[in-house]
Amino acid sequence: MKWIRSLVALAIAGTCAVAASRLADTAISLGPTRRLLIAADEIDPERVNRIELARDGKRFVFERVSADPSEDSAAETSSSQATWRQIEPVTHAADAWAVRQFISRVLKAESVRHVDVASGEASTGVGTMHATLEAAGLSPAVATVTLREAPSSDGARREVVVELGRRSLAGRAFARRAGDPGYDVVESALHEFALERDVRDFRRRELFPDLGEVQRVMFESGSNRTEIVREKNGYRIVAPIQTRADRQQVEELLDALRRARSAGFIVDEPREPSVYGIDPPAARIEVETSAGKQALRIGDAVSIGAQDRFGLLEGTVSVVRLPAAEIAGIVPRADRLIDAIATSVRPRDVASMEILLGDAMHGERLTLTREVNGWSATRTPVGGAEELAGSVATEAVDRLLTALCETRAGAVEIALFPEDARVGQVVLKGFANEPLDTVRIAQRTDGKTILENGDGVLRVFGAIDLPITPAELEFKKKSAS
């Protein structure tokens, strides 16, 4: 019986040996381990400052630029903070996020198999075929991608060149490093990004990209012109009339300019720009910052009955589609931007006021002077009779200052002051008795009150608490001692 046990043991040992042999064959059949097509130390993605993509008989070039010309963008600006521009075949601001994705896909491309052309065979996912560069779509290549670093301190600069071949099955494609006699089977993610994506998707759609602190905004349409400039303490409208601008409204306009985007690119380098109404343009918006000027031309409607229009950002050659909603938000309207408050003087800066009721020849004059505990007053009746000294109610004067210095008008109009409806004026003075501002007052037949301080803008109030008469100010004559 011992010999039977020996035979069983030998049989078991043989079975284990065969199983081990098959497992070893299976491990070998799995092929080489995945590897990066471009080694991690061949190029630094943070220093890449030029990308070239050659496909479809064209060459597309993107370069990283620095907002500060004195700054060494190669050494100090990382790709995540960079400003990119497409410089060939057209010039246009590029989407930094899309460019970084492109760089990442090139550097993360994995080879699942290297094919030695000299071996004569390659696995393509559909069988075995003669391994040639032509069969892989690499002679000539379908596309070529070049990444180039910025020069180092010694002037050297590294670059990598990847040639892309045809797509295969099961999410695979062919690619090779330039100069490699063979090629690699890779995942197709890079091919999808480099070959199938519209290159225009790499461009930024912002109408005014990288808009910094705005110094001036100008809008022209025919003979109409609106211009806003930044001043030390806010903004001022200088056209079509010179007056104060509403800071909040201007800030909202600037935010709209920063957010404004086109709805897509229509055509590059149009042969006849006049067809799109951009040469000459129907309207033009110019924005000036410390870094320079950017201007947008607004052209004709894209089709009959449409509200969207053609546009072109000066300095580029691409006609874009401007959505009507974006145009409405970025076209400055003087009537909305004008400060609706009668004067820019602050109540705490007013030391005295001269109120004239009626006209200068036949009106009554009331002079108010700020005191420690209130306001004193001097009343000069009609005809310049004897002056009457007295006081007025502090609460009434506060209401008057609120109306002049803080209350917003319901509407503004650019028109001449209606002298025939004038009922008075208020001169505001500072603590050195210097005039700060003069506000004229008119009363319309419809009951609305107009305030105007010499800038040609009528600020119209439907209802306003404006105590200016002695009775409204609760004038009290000083009693004789």
GROMACS .gro file of C-alpha atoms in nm:
model
  481
    1MET     CA    1   0.000   0.000   0.000
    2LYS     CA    2   0.300   0.223   0.048
    3TRP     CA    3   0.364   0.224  -0.323
    4ILE     CA    4   0.006   0.350  -0.384
    5ARG     CA    5   0.064   0.644  -0.148
    6SER     CA    6   0.386   0.721  -0.333
    7LEU     CA    7   0.205   0.729  -0.668
    8VAL     CA    8  -0.059   0.965  -0.528
    9ALA     CA    9   0.208   1.198  -0.393
   10LEU     CA   10   0.387   1.201  -0.728
   11ALA     CA   11   0.060   1.278  -0.908
   12ILE     CA   12  -0.014   1.570  -0.674
   13ALA     CA   13   0.336   1.708  -0.719
   14GLY     CA   14   0.304   1.690  -1.098
   15THR     CA   15  -0.027   1.869  -1.091
   16CYS     CA   16   0.119   2.152  -0.881
   17ALA     CA   17   0.414   2.183  -1.118
   18VAL     CA   18   0.186   2.215  -1.421
   19ALA     CA   19  -0.030   2.477  -1.241
   20ALA     CA   20   0.276   2.679  -1.142
   21SER     CA   21   0.403   2.668  -1.500
   22ARG     CA   22   0.070   2.797  -1.634
   23LEU     CA   23   0.060   3.077  -1.379
   24ALA     CA   24   0.407   3.183  -1.485
   25ASP     CA   25   0.300   3.185  -1.850
   26THR     CA   26  -0.002   3.397  -1.761
   27ALA     CA   27   0.213   3.654  -1.582
   28ILE     CA   28   0.440   3.682  -1.883
   29SER     CA   29   0.142   3.721  -2.117
   30LEU     CA   30   0.029   4.030  -1.927
   31GLY     CA   31   0.309   4.217  -2.101
   32PRO     CA   32   0.524   4.502  -1.970
   33THR     CA   33   0.412   4.733  -1.691
   34ARG     CA   34   0.251   5.064  -1.793
   35ARG     CA   35   0.489   5.357  -1.817
   36LEU     CA   36   0.465   5.726  -1.891
   37LEU     CA   37   0.526   5.816  -2.252
   38ILE     CA   38   0.730   6.112  -2.125
   39ALA     CA   39   0.939   6.055  -1.814
   40ALA     CA   40   0.850   6.277  -1.518
   41ASP     CA   41   1.192   6.444  -1.512
   42GLU     CA   42   1.211   6.526  -1.883
   43ILE     CA   43   1.028   6.858  -1.857
   44ASP     CA   44   0.880   7.072  -1.580
   45PRO     CA   45   0.512   7.151  -1.645
   46GLU     CA   46   0.541   7.465  -1.431
   47ARG     CA   47   0.807   7.602  -1.665
   48VAL     CA   48   0.636   7.521  -1.995
   49ASN     CA   49   0.581   7.853  -2.172
   50ARG     CA   50   0.518   7.748  -2.531
   51ILE     CA   51   0.291   7.487  -2.686
   52GLU     CA   52   0.273   7.402  -3.055
   53LEU     CA   53   0.004   7.182  -3.204
   54ALA     CA   54   0.035   7.092  -3.574
   55ARG     CA   55  -0.271   6.928  -3.726
   56ASP     CA   56  -0.492   6.952  -4.033
   57GLY     CA   57  -0.214   7.133  -4.219
   58LYS     CA   58  -0.211   7.420  -3.967
   59ARG     CA   59   0.009   7.515  -3.674
   60PHE     CA   60  -0.146   7.645  -3.353
   61VAL     CA   61   0.092   7.815  -3.110
   62PHE     CA   62   0.022   7.922  -2.752
   63GLU     CA   63   0.263   8.123  -2.539
   64ARG     CA   64   0.266   8.217  -2.173
   65VAL     CA   65   0.301   8.588  -2.108
   66SER     CA   66   0.350   8.799  -1.798
   67ALA     CA   67   0.120   9.086  -1.707
   68ASP     CA   68   0.429   9.273  -1.586
   69PRO     CA   69   0.686   9.312  -1.867
   70SER     CA   70   0.965   9.350  -1.610
   71GLU     CA   71   0.878   9.019  -1.450
   72ASP     CA   72   1.059   8.703  -1.553
   73SER     CA   73   0.752   8.495  -1.618
   74ALA     CA   74   0.956   8.183  -1.676
   75ALA     CA   75   1.112   8.189  -1.332
   76GLU     CA   76   0.850   8.358  -1.120
   77THR     CA   77   0.510   8.280  -1.269
   78SER     CA   78   0.378   7.927  -1.241
   79SER     CA   79   0.162   7.784  -1.516
   80SER     CA   80  -0.136   7.785  -1.279
   81GLN     CA   81  -0.106   8.165  -1.245
   82ALA     CA   82   0.000   8.242  -1.601
   83THR     CA   83  -0.168   8.441  -1.870
   84TRP     CA   84  -0.168   8.253  -2.198
   85ARG     CA   85  -0.223   8.382  -2.550
   86GLN     CA   86  -0.268   8.211  -2.881
   87ILE     CA   87  -0.025   8.374  -3.123
   88GLU     CA   88  -0.068   8.158  -3.436
   89PRO     CA   89  -0.252   8.144  -3.669
   90VAL     CA   90  -0.447   8.421  -3.493
   91THR     CA   91  -0.381   8.631  -3.184
   92HIS     CA   92  -0.625   8.586  -2.899
   93ALA     CA   93  -0.629   8.546  -2.521
   94ALA     CA   94  -0.619   8.176  -2.431
   95ASP     CA   95  -0.799   7.990  -2.154
   96ALA     CA   96  -0.525   7.909  -1.901
   97TRP     CA   97  -0.728   7.620  -1.757
   98ALA     CA   98  -0.768   7.455  -2.100
   99VAL     CA   99  -0.395   7.502  -2.169
  100ARG     CA  100  -0.301   7.342  -1.837
  101GLN     CA  101  -0.529   7.049  -1.917
  102PHE     CA  102  -0.352   7.007  -2.249
  103ILE     CA  103  -0.008   7.006  -2.084
  104SER     CA  104  -0.133   6.759  -1.823
  105ARG     CA  105  -0.269   6.517  -2.082
  106VAL     CA  106   0.057   6.518  -2.275
  107LEU     CA  107   0.267   6.453  -1.965
  108LYS     CA  108   0.028   6.193  -1.820
  109ALA     CA  109  -0.010   5.992  -2.139
  110GLU     CA  110   0.067   5.627  -2.057
  111SER     CA  111   0.215   5.369  -2.290
  112VAL     CA  112   0.053   5.027  -2.249
  113ARG     CA  113   0.284   4.866  -2.504
  114HIS     CA  114   0.593   4.966  -2.697
  115VAL     CA  115   0.614   4.837  -3.052
  116ASP     CA  116   0.952   4.779  -3.211
  117VAL     CA  117   0.897   4.830  -3.584
  118ALA     CA  118   1.194   4.607  -3.658
  119SER     CA  119   1.014   4.308  -3.500
  120GLY     CA  120   0.757   4.320  -3.779
  121GLU     CA  121   0.449   4.257  -3.566
  122ALA     CA  122   0.231   4.456  -3.327
  123SER     CA  123  -0.089   4.399  -3.137
  124THR     CA  124  -0.352   4.649  -3.253
  125GLY     CA  125  -0.647   4.520  -3.056
  126VAL     CA  126  -0.800   4.361  -3.368
  127GLY     CA  127  -0.539   4.101  -3.445
  128THR     CA  128  -0.182   4.089  -3.567
  129MET     CA  129  -0.059   4.307  -3.852
  130HIS     CA  130   0.263   4.420  -4.008
  131ALA     CA  131   0.402   4.684  -3.771
  132THR     CA  132   0.490   4.995  -3.970
  133LEU     CA  133   0.472   5.363  -3.894
  134GLU     CA  134   0.238   5.405  -4.192
  135ALA     CA  135  -0.006   5.155  -4.051
  136ALA     CA  136  -0.005   5.335  -3.716
  137GLY     CA  137  -0.076   5.668  -3.882
  138LEU     CA  138   0.267   5.803  -3.786
  139SER     CA  139   0.429   5.845  -4.126
  140PRO     CA  140   0.326   6.114  -4.165
  141ALA     CA  141   0.189   6.179  -3.819
  142VAL     CA  142  -0.172   6.287  -3.784
  143ALA     CA  143  -0.060   6.561  -3.543
  144THR     CA  144   0.248   6.677  -3.357
  145VAL     CA  145   0.256   6.830  -3.009
  146THR     CA  146   0.559   7.025  -2.883
  147LEU     CA  147   0.605   7.145  -2.525
  148ARG     CA  148   0.892   7.384  -2.461
  149GLU     CA  149   1.023   7.520  -2.134
  150ALA     CA  150   1.128   7.875  -2.066
  151PRO     CA  151   1.507   7.925  -2.080
  152SER     CA  152   1.694   7.847  -1.758
  153SER     CA  153   1.955   8.076  -1.608
  154ASP     CA  154   2.221   7.935  -1.842
  155GLY     CA  155   2.001   7.984  -2.149
  156ALA     CA  156   1.920   7.617  -2.196
  157ARG     CA  157   1.562   7.514  -2.261
  158ARG     CA  158   1.413   7.166  -2.276
  159GLU     CA  159   1.138   7.048  -2.503
  160VAL     CA  160   0.951   6.731  -2.582
  161VAL     CA  161   0.789   6.640  -2.913
  162VAL     CA  162   0.513   6.381  -2.938
  163GLU     CA  163   0.373   6.256  -3.268
  164LEU     CA  164   0.015   6.134  -3.266
  165GLY     CA  165  -0.106   5.858  -3.495
  166ARG     CA  166  -0.442   5.711  -3.571
  167ARG     CA  167  -0.702   5.597  -3.320
  168SER     CA  168  -0.751   5.225  -3.260
  169LEU     CA  169  -1.014   5.017  -3.081
  170ALA     CA  170  -1.093   4.979  -2.711
  171GLY     CA  171  -0.989   5.334  -2.625
  172ARG     CA  172  -0.636   5.294  -2.757
  173ALA     CA  173  -0.433   5.498  -3.006
  174PHE     CA  174  -0.082   5.519  -3.145
  175ALA     CA  175   0.184   5.773  -3.057
  176ARG     CA  176   0.560   5.804  -3.042
  177ARG     CA  177   0.834   6.029  -2.921
  178ALA     CA  178   0.993   6.212  -3.212
  179GLY     CA  179   1.301   6.018  -3.326
  180ASP     CA  180   1.190   5.687  -3.176
  181PRO     CA  181   1.219   5.414  -3.444
  182GLY     CA  182   0.920   5.239  -3.288
  183TYR     CA  183   0.595   5.363  -3.143
  184ASP     CA  184   0.367   5.316  -2.843
  185VAL     CA  185   0.014   5.203  -2.790
  186VAL     CA  186  -0.140   5.461  -2.555
  187GLU     CA  187  -0.473   5.550  -2.401
  188SER     CA  188  -0.667   5.779  -2.635
  189ALA     CA  189  -0.731   6.064  -2.388
  190LEU     CA  190  -0.455   6.278  -2.540
  191HIS     CA  191  -0.583   6.214  -2.893
  192GLU     CA  192  -0.934   6.318  -2.793
  193PHE     CA  193  -0.804   6.646  -2.652
  194ALA     CA  194  -0.555   6.727  -2.928
  195LEU     CA  195  -0.735   6.600  -3.238
  196GLU     CA  196  -1.108   6.614  -3.176
  197ARG     CA  197  -1.142   6.933  -2.974
  198ASP     CA  198  -1.207   7.256  -3.163
  199VAL     CA  199  -0.894   7.465  -3.116
  200ARG     CA  200  -1.116   7.770  -3.068
  201ASP     CA  201  -1.222   7.614  -2.737
  202PHE     CA  202  -0.876   7.703  -2.609
  203ARG     CA  203  -0.958   8.072  -2.648
  204ARG     CA  204  -1.107   8.283  -2.374
  205ARG     CA  205  -1.456   8.413  -2.439
  206GLU     CA  206  -1.430   8.710  -2.206
  207LEU     CA  207  -1.485   9.029  -2.402
  208PHE     CA  208  -1.245   9.222  -2.178
  209PRO     CA  209  -1.003   8.962  -2.037
  210ASP     CA  210  -0.791   9.037  -1.730
  211LEU     CA  211  -0.953   9.374  -1.669
  212GLY     CA  212  -0.770   9.541  -1.381
  213GLU     CA  213  -0.852   9.873  -1.215
  214VAL     CA  214  -1.046  10.071  -1.474
  215GLN     CA  215  -0.947  10.433  -1.527
  216ARG     CA  216  -1.185  10.521  -1.809
  217VAL     CA  217  -1.482  10.378  -1.999
  218MET     CA  218  -1.597  10.530  -2.326
  219PHE     CA  219  -1.893  10.431  -2.543
  220GLU     CA  220  -1.955  10.567  -2.893
  221SER     CA  221  -2.250  10.511  -3.123
  222GLY     CA  222  -2.281  10.749  -3.413
  223SER     CA  223  -2.270  11.102  -3.273
  224ASN     CA  224  -2.359  10.984  -2.921
  225ARG     CA  225  -2.077  10.948  -2.672
  226THR     CA  226  -2.070  10.853  -2.306
  227GLU     CA  227  -1.745  10.870  -2.111
  228ILE     CA  228  -1.667  10.796  -1.748
  229VAL     CA  229  -1.333  10.860  -1.575
  230ARG     CA  230  -1.202  10.758  -1.236
  231GLU     CA  231  -1.121  11.033  -0.989
  232LYS     CA  232  -0.955  11.024  -0.650
  233ASN     CA  233  -1.280  10.983  -0.460
  234GLY     CA  234  -1.499  10.811  -0.715
  235TYR     CA  235  -1.605  10.851  -1.077
  236ARG     CA  236  -1.709  11.139  -1.297
  237ILE     CA  237  -1.904  11.154  -1.620
  238VAL     CA  238  -1.733  11.379  -1.876
  239ALA     CA  239  -1.963  11.310  -2.172
  240PRO     CA  240  -2.231  11.378  -2.283
  241ILE     CA  241  -2.225  11.616  -1.986
  242GLN     CA  242  -1.984  11.677  -1.702
  243THR     CA  243  -2.131  11.566  -1.374
  244ARG     CA  244  -2.089  11.331  -1.083
  245ALA     CA  245  -2.131  10.959  -1.143
  246ASP     CA  246  -2.309  10.721  -0.911
  247ARG     CA  247  -2.033  10.502  -0.769
  248GLN     CA  248  -2.254  10.197  -0.719
  249GLN     CA  249  -2.389  10.212  -1.072
  250VAL     CA  250  -2.040  10.252  -1.219
  251GLU     CA  251  -1.908   9.958  -1.013
  252GLU     CA  252  -2.194   9.745  -1.143
  253LEU     CA  253  -2.104   9.847  -1.499
  254LEU     CA  254  -1.739   9.754  -1.442
  255ASP     CA  255  -1.841   9.418  -1.297
  256ALA     CA  256  -2.056   9.356  -1.606
  257LEU     CA  257  -1.759   9.440  -1.830
  258ARG     CA  258  -1.541   9.191  -1.641
  259ARG     CA  259  -1.805   8.916  -1.667
  260ALA     CA  260  -1.912   8.979  -2.026
  261ARG     CA  261  -1.854   8.682  -2.259
  262SER     CA  262  -1.920   8.610  -2.623
  263ALA     CA  263  -2.149   8.328  -2.727
  264GLY     CA  264  -1.889   8.181  -2.963
  265PHE     CA  265  -1.654   8.251  -3.251
  266ILE     CA  266  -1.799   8.314  -3.595
  267VAL     CA  267  -1.501   8.352  -3.827
  268ASP     CA  268  -1.129   8.432  -3.813
  269GLU     CA  269  -0.976   8.703  -4.031
  270PRO     CA  270  -1.290   8.792  -4.227
  271ARG     CA  271  -1.218   8.905  -4.581
  272GLU     CA  272  -1.489   9.170  -4.569
  273PRO     CA  273  -1.538   9.300  -4.212
  274SER     CA  274  -1.806   9.538  -4.336
  275VAL     CA  275  -2.032   9.238  -4.394
  276TYR     CA  276  -2.050   9.198  -4.017
  277GLY     CA  277  -2.090   9.571  -3.953
  278ILE     CA  278  -1.761   9.600  -3.763
  279ASP     CA  279  -1.567   9.817  -4.009
  280PRO     CA  280  -1.688  10.076  -3.937
  281PRO     CA  281  -1.865   9.951  -3.626
  282ALA     CA  282  -2.218  10.039  -3.528
  283ALA     CA  283  -2.088  10.108  -3.177
  284ARG     CA  284  -1.763  10.084  -2.985
  285ILE     CA  285  -1.674  10.040  -2.618
  286GLU     CA  286  -1.323  10.132  -2.501
  287VAL     CA  287  -1.194  10.046  -2.155
  288GLU     CA  288  -0.868  10.192  -2.027
  289THR     CA  289  -0.665  10.054  -1.737
  290SER     CA  290  -0.312  10.112  -1.613
  291ALA     CA  291  -0.204   9.822  -1.837
  292GLY     CA  292  -0.344   9.978  -2.155
  293LYS     CA  293  -0.665   9.994  -2.356
  294GLN     CA  294  -0.909   9.730  -2.473
  295ALA     CA  295  -1.182   9.808  -2.722
  296LEU     CA  296  -1.483   9.612  -2.844
  297ARG     CA  297  -1.651   9.681  -3.177
  298ILE     CA  298  -2.021   9.607  -3.193
  299GLY     CA  299  -2.154   9.527  -3.539
  300ASP     CA  300  -2.478   9.435  -3.711
  301ALA     CA  301  -2.745   9.194  -3.588
  302VAL     CA  302  -2.652   8.833  -3.663
  303SER     CA  303  -2.980   8.783  -3.850
  304ILE     CA  304  -3.303   8.961  -3.929
  305GLY     CA  305  -3.505   9.006  -3.612
  306ALA     CA  306  -3.226   8.881  -3.387
  307GLN     CA  307  -3.102   9.083  -3.091
  308ASP     CA  308  -2.755   8.928  -3.080
  309ARG     CA  309  -2.485   9.113  -3.271
  310PHE     CA  310  -2.148   9.052  -3.427
  311GLY     CA  311  -1.848   9.182  -3.239
  312LEU     CA  312  -1.472   9.204  -3.258
  313LEU     CA  313  -1.222   9.274  -2.982
  314GLU     CA  314  -0.962   9.509  -3.125
  315GLY     CA  315  -0.619   9.348  -3.140
  316THR     CA  316  -0.772   9.016  -3.247
  317VAL     CA  317  -0.902   8.896  -3.583
  318SER     CA  318  -1.193   8.683  -3.464
  319VAL     CA  319  -1.554   8.787  -3.516
  320VAL     CA  320  -1.765   8.673  -3.222
  321ARG     CA  321  -2.132   8.658  -3.137
  322LEU     CA  322  -2.244   8.906  -2.871
  323PRO     CA  323  -2.556   8.801  -2.678
  324ALA     CA  324  -2.815   9.077  -2.639
  325ALA     CA  325  -2.814   9.035  -2.261
  326GLU     CA  326  -2.438   9.094  -2.246
  327ILE     CA  327  -2.464   9.406  -2.463
  328ALA     CA  328  -2.738   9.549  -2.243
  329GLY     CA  329  -2.519   9.506  -1.937
  330ILE     CA  330  -2.201   9.665  -2.075
  331VAL     CA  331  -2.335   9.960  -2.272
  332PRO     CA  332  -2.312  10.260  -2.036
  333ARG     CA  333  -2.621  10.482  -2.016
  334ALA     CA  334  -2.563  10.830  -1.881
  335ASP     CA  335  -2.908  10.860  -1.727
  336ARG     CA  336  -2.843  10.551  -1.514
  337LEU     CA  337  -2.486  10.642  -1.421
  338ILE     CA  338  -2.549  10.999  -1.307
  339ASP     CA  339  -2.546  11.051  -0.933
  340ALA     CA  340  -2.910  11.111  -0.840
  341ILE     CA  341  -2.824  11.307  -0.524
  342ALA     CA  342  -2.843  11.686  -0.557
  343THR     CA  343  -2.494  11.760  -0.422
  344SER     CA  344  -2.180  11.572  -0.325
  345VAL     CA  345  -2.128  11.790  -0.016
  346ARG     CA  346  -2.145  11.599   0.313
  347PRO     CA  347  -2.377  11.739   0.584
  348ARG     CA  348  -2.097  11.745   0.842
  349ASP     CA  349  -1.889  11.974   0.617
  350VAL     CA  350  -2.159  12.243   0.605
  351ALA     CA  351  -2.100  12.531   0.846
  352SER     CA  352  -2.363  12.769   0.707
  353MET     CA  353  -2.632  12.800   0.441
  354GLU     CA  354  -2.786  13.087   0.251
  355ILE     CA  355  -3.140  13.022   0.136
  356LEU     CA  356  -3.289  13.252  -0.126
  357LEU     CA  357  -3.663  13.228  -0.182
  358GLY     CA  358  -3.790  13.368  -0.511
  359ASP     CA  359  -3.545  13.571  -0.723
  360ALA     CA  360  -3.236  13.763  -0.618
  361MET     CA  361  -3.403  14.105  -0.656
  362HIS     CA  362  -3.733  14.043  -0.484
  363GLY     CA  363  -3.683  13.729  -0.282
  364GLU     CA  364  -3.649  13.663   0.086
  365ARG     CA  365  -3.310  13.554   0.222
  366LEU     CA  366  -3.245  13.328   0.519
  367THR     CA  367  -2.891  13.268   0.650
  368LEU     CA  368  -2.833  12.968   0.876
  369THR     CA  369  -2.518  12.930   1.082
  370ARG     CA  370  -2.411  12.618   1.271
  371GLU     CA  371  -2.365  12.676   1.643
  372VAL     CA  372  -2.248  12.448   1.922
  373ASN     CA  373  -2.602  12.358   2.025
  374GLY     CA  374  -2.797  12.412   1.706
  375TRP     CA  375  -2.841  12.667   1.428
  376SER     CA  376  -2.878  13.044   1.446
  377ALA     CA  377  -3.057  13.229   1.170
  378THR     CA  378  -3.078  13.571   1.012
  379ARG     CA  379  -3.388  13.654   0.810
  380THR     CA  380  -3.393  13.929   0.548
  381PRO     CA  381  -3.754  13.985   0.433
  382VAL     CA  382  -3.862  14.077   0.079
  383GLY     CA  383  -3.727  14.412  -0.037
  384GLY     CA  384  -3.420  14.404   0.189
  385ALA     CA  385  -3.587  14.538   0.499
  386GLU     CA  386  -3.432  14.521   0.842
  387GLU     CA  387  -3.267  14.188   0.919
  388LEU     CA  388  -3.420  13.973   1.189
  389ALA     CA  389  -3.196  13.758   1.407
  390GLY     CA  390  -3.327  13.436   1.546
  391SER     CA  391  -3.300  13.060   1.543
  392VAL     CA  392  -3.440  12.763   1.354
  393ALA     CA  393  -3.524  12.406   1.458
  394THR     CA  394  -3.220  12.177   1.442
  395GLU     CA  395  -3.437  11.886   1.335
  396ALA     CA  396  -3.573  12.088   1.038
  397VAL     CA  397  -3.221  12.185   0.926
  398ASP     CA  398  -3.115  11.819   0.947
  399ARG     CA  399  -3.404  11.727   0.720
  400LEU     CA  400  -3.299  11.996   0.471
  401LEU     CA  401  -2.939  11.867   0.464
  402THR     CA  402  -3.065  11.511   0.423
  403ALA     CA  403  -3.275  11.616   0.125
  404LEU     CA  404  -2.984  11.795  -0.043
  405CYS     CA  405  -2.696  11.562   0.044
  406GLU     CA  406  -2.843  11.214   0.082
  407THR     CA  407  -3.182  11.175  -0.085
  408ARG     CA  408  -3.179  11.018  -0.432
  409ALA     CA  409  -3.398  11.154  -0.708
  410GLY     CA  410  -3.658  10.935  -0.868
  411ALA     CA  411  -3.534  11.038  -1.214
  412VAL     CA  412  -3.264  11.246  -1.377
  413GLU     CA  413  -3.286  11.452  -1.693
  414ILE     CA  414  -3.017  11.622  -1.898
  415ALA     CA  415  -3.179  11.957  -1.971
  416LEU     CA  416  -3.164  12.328  -1.897
  417PHE     CA  417  -3.284  12.442  -1.559
  418PRO     CA  418  -3.643  12.579  -1.587
  419GLU     CA  419  -3.593  12.935  -1.457
  420ASP     CA  420  -3.960  13.013  -1.497
  421ALA     CA  421  -4.042  12.743  -1.238
  422ARG     CA  422  -3.769  12.845  -0.996
  423VAL     CA  423  -3.871  12.881  -0.631
  424GLY     CA  424  -3.533  12.929  -0.466
  425GLN     CA  425  -3.176  12.814  -0.413
  426VAL     CA  426  -2.950  12.701  -0.131
  427VAL     CA  427  -2.581  12.796  -0.108
  428LEU     CA  428  -2.378  12.558   0.109
  429LYS     CA  429  -2.063  12.697   0.275
  430GLY     CA  430  -1.775  12.545   0.467
  431PHE     CA  431  -1.613  12.643   0.795
  432ALA     CA  432  -1.388  12.898   0.622
  433ASN     CA  433  -1.700  13.058   0.478
  434GLU     CA  434  -1.602  12.916   0.137
  435PRO     CA  435  -1.883  12.820  -0.105
  436LEU     CA  436  -1.913  12.444  -0.136
  437ASP     CA  437  -2.206  12.415  -0.374
  438THR     CA  438  -2.523  12.587  -0.488
  439VAL     CA  439  -2.846  12.395  -0.540
  440ARG     CA  440  -3.126  12.557  -0.739
  441ILE     CA  441  -3.486  12.454  -0.672
  442ALA     CA  442  -3.780  12.449  -0.915
  443GLN     CA  443  -4.139  12.336  -0.878
  444ARG     CA  444  -4.326  12.184  -1.172
  445THR     CA  445  -4.696  12.220  -1.229
  446ASP     CA  446  -4.732  11.842  -1.180
  447GLY     CA  447  -4.608  11.884  -0.824
  448LYS     CA  448  -4.260  11.740  -0.879
  449THR     CA  449  -3.956  11.915  -0.736
  450ILE     CA  450  -3.638  11.973  -0.935
  451LEU     CA  451  -3.293  12.017  -0.780
  452GLU     CA  452  -2.995  12.124  -0.992
  453ASN     CA  453  -2.643  12.229  -0.888
  454GLY     CA  454  -2.513  12.383  -1.210
  455ASP     CA  455  -2.409  12.067  -1.393
  456GLY     CA  456  -2.700  12.066  -1.638
  457VAL     CA  457  -2.866  11.766  -1.475
  458LEU     CA  458  -3.219  11.796  -1.340
  459ARG     CA  459  -3.280  11.565  -1.046
  460VAL     CA  460  -3.654  11.513  -1.029
  461PHE     CA  461  -3.827  11.418  -0.704
  462GLY     CA  462  -4.187  11.306  -0.687
  463ALA     CA  463  -4.207  11.375  -0.315
  464ILE     CA  464  -3.936  11.522  -0.097
  465ASP     CA  465  -3.915  11.672   0.250
  466LEU     CA  466  -3.738  12.001   0.169
  467PRO     CA  467  -3.792  12.263   0.441
  468ILE     CA  468  -3.666  12.596   0.305
  469THR     CA  469  -3.919  12.860   0.414
  470PRO     CA  470  -3.898  13.031   0.754
  471ALA     CA  471  -4.217  12.857   0.859
  472GLU     CA  472  -4.092  12.512   0.753
  473LEU     CA  473  -3.763  12.574   0.933
  474GLU     CA  474  -3.954  12.699   1.239
  475PHE     CA  475  -3.776  13.035   1.240
  476LYS     CA  476  -3.810  13.216   1.574
  477LYS     CA  477  -3.717  13.577   1.614
  478LYS     CA  478  -3.467  13.650   1.885
  479SER     CA  479  -3.638  13.831   2.169
  480ALA     CA  480  -3.509  14.177   2.263
  481SER     CA  481  -3.303  14.176   2.582
   0.00000   0.00000   0.00000
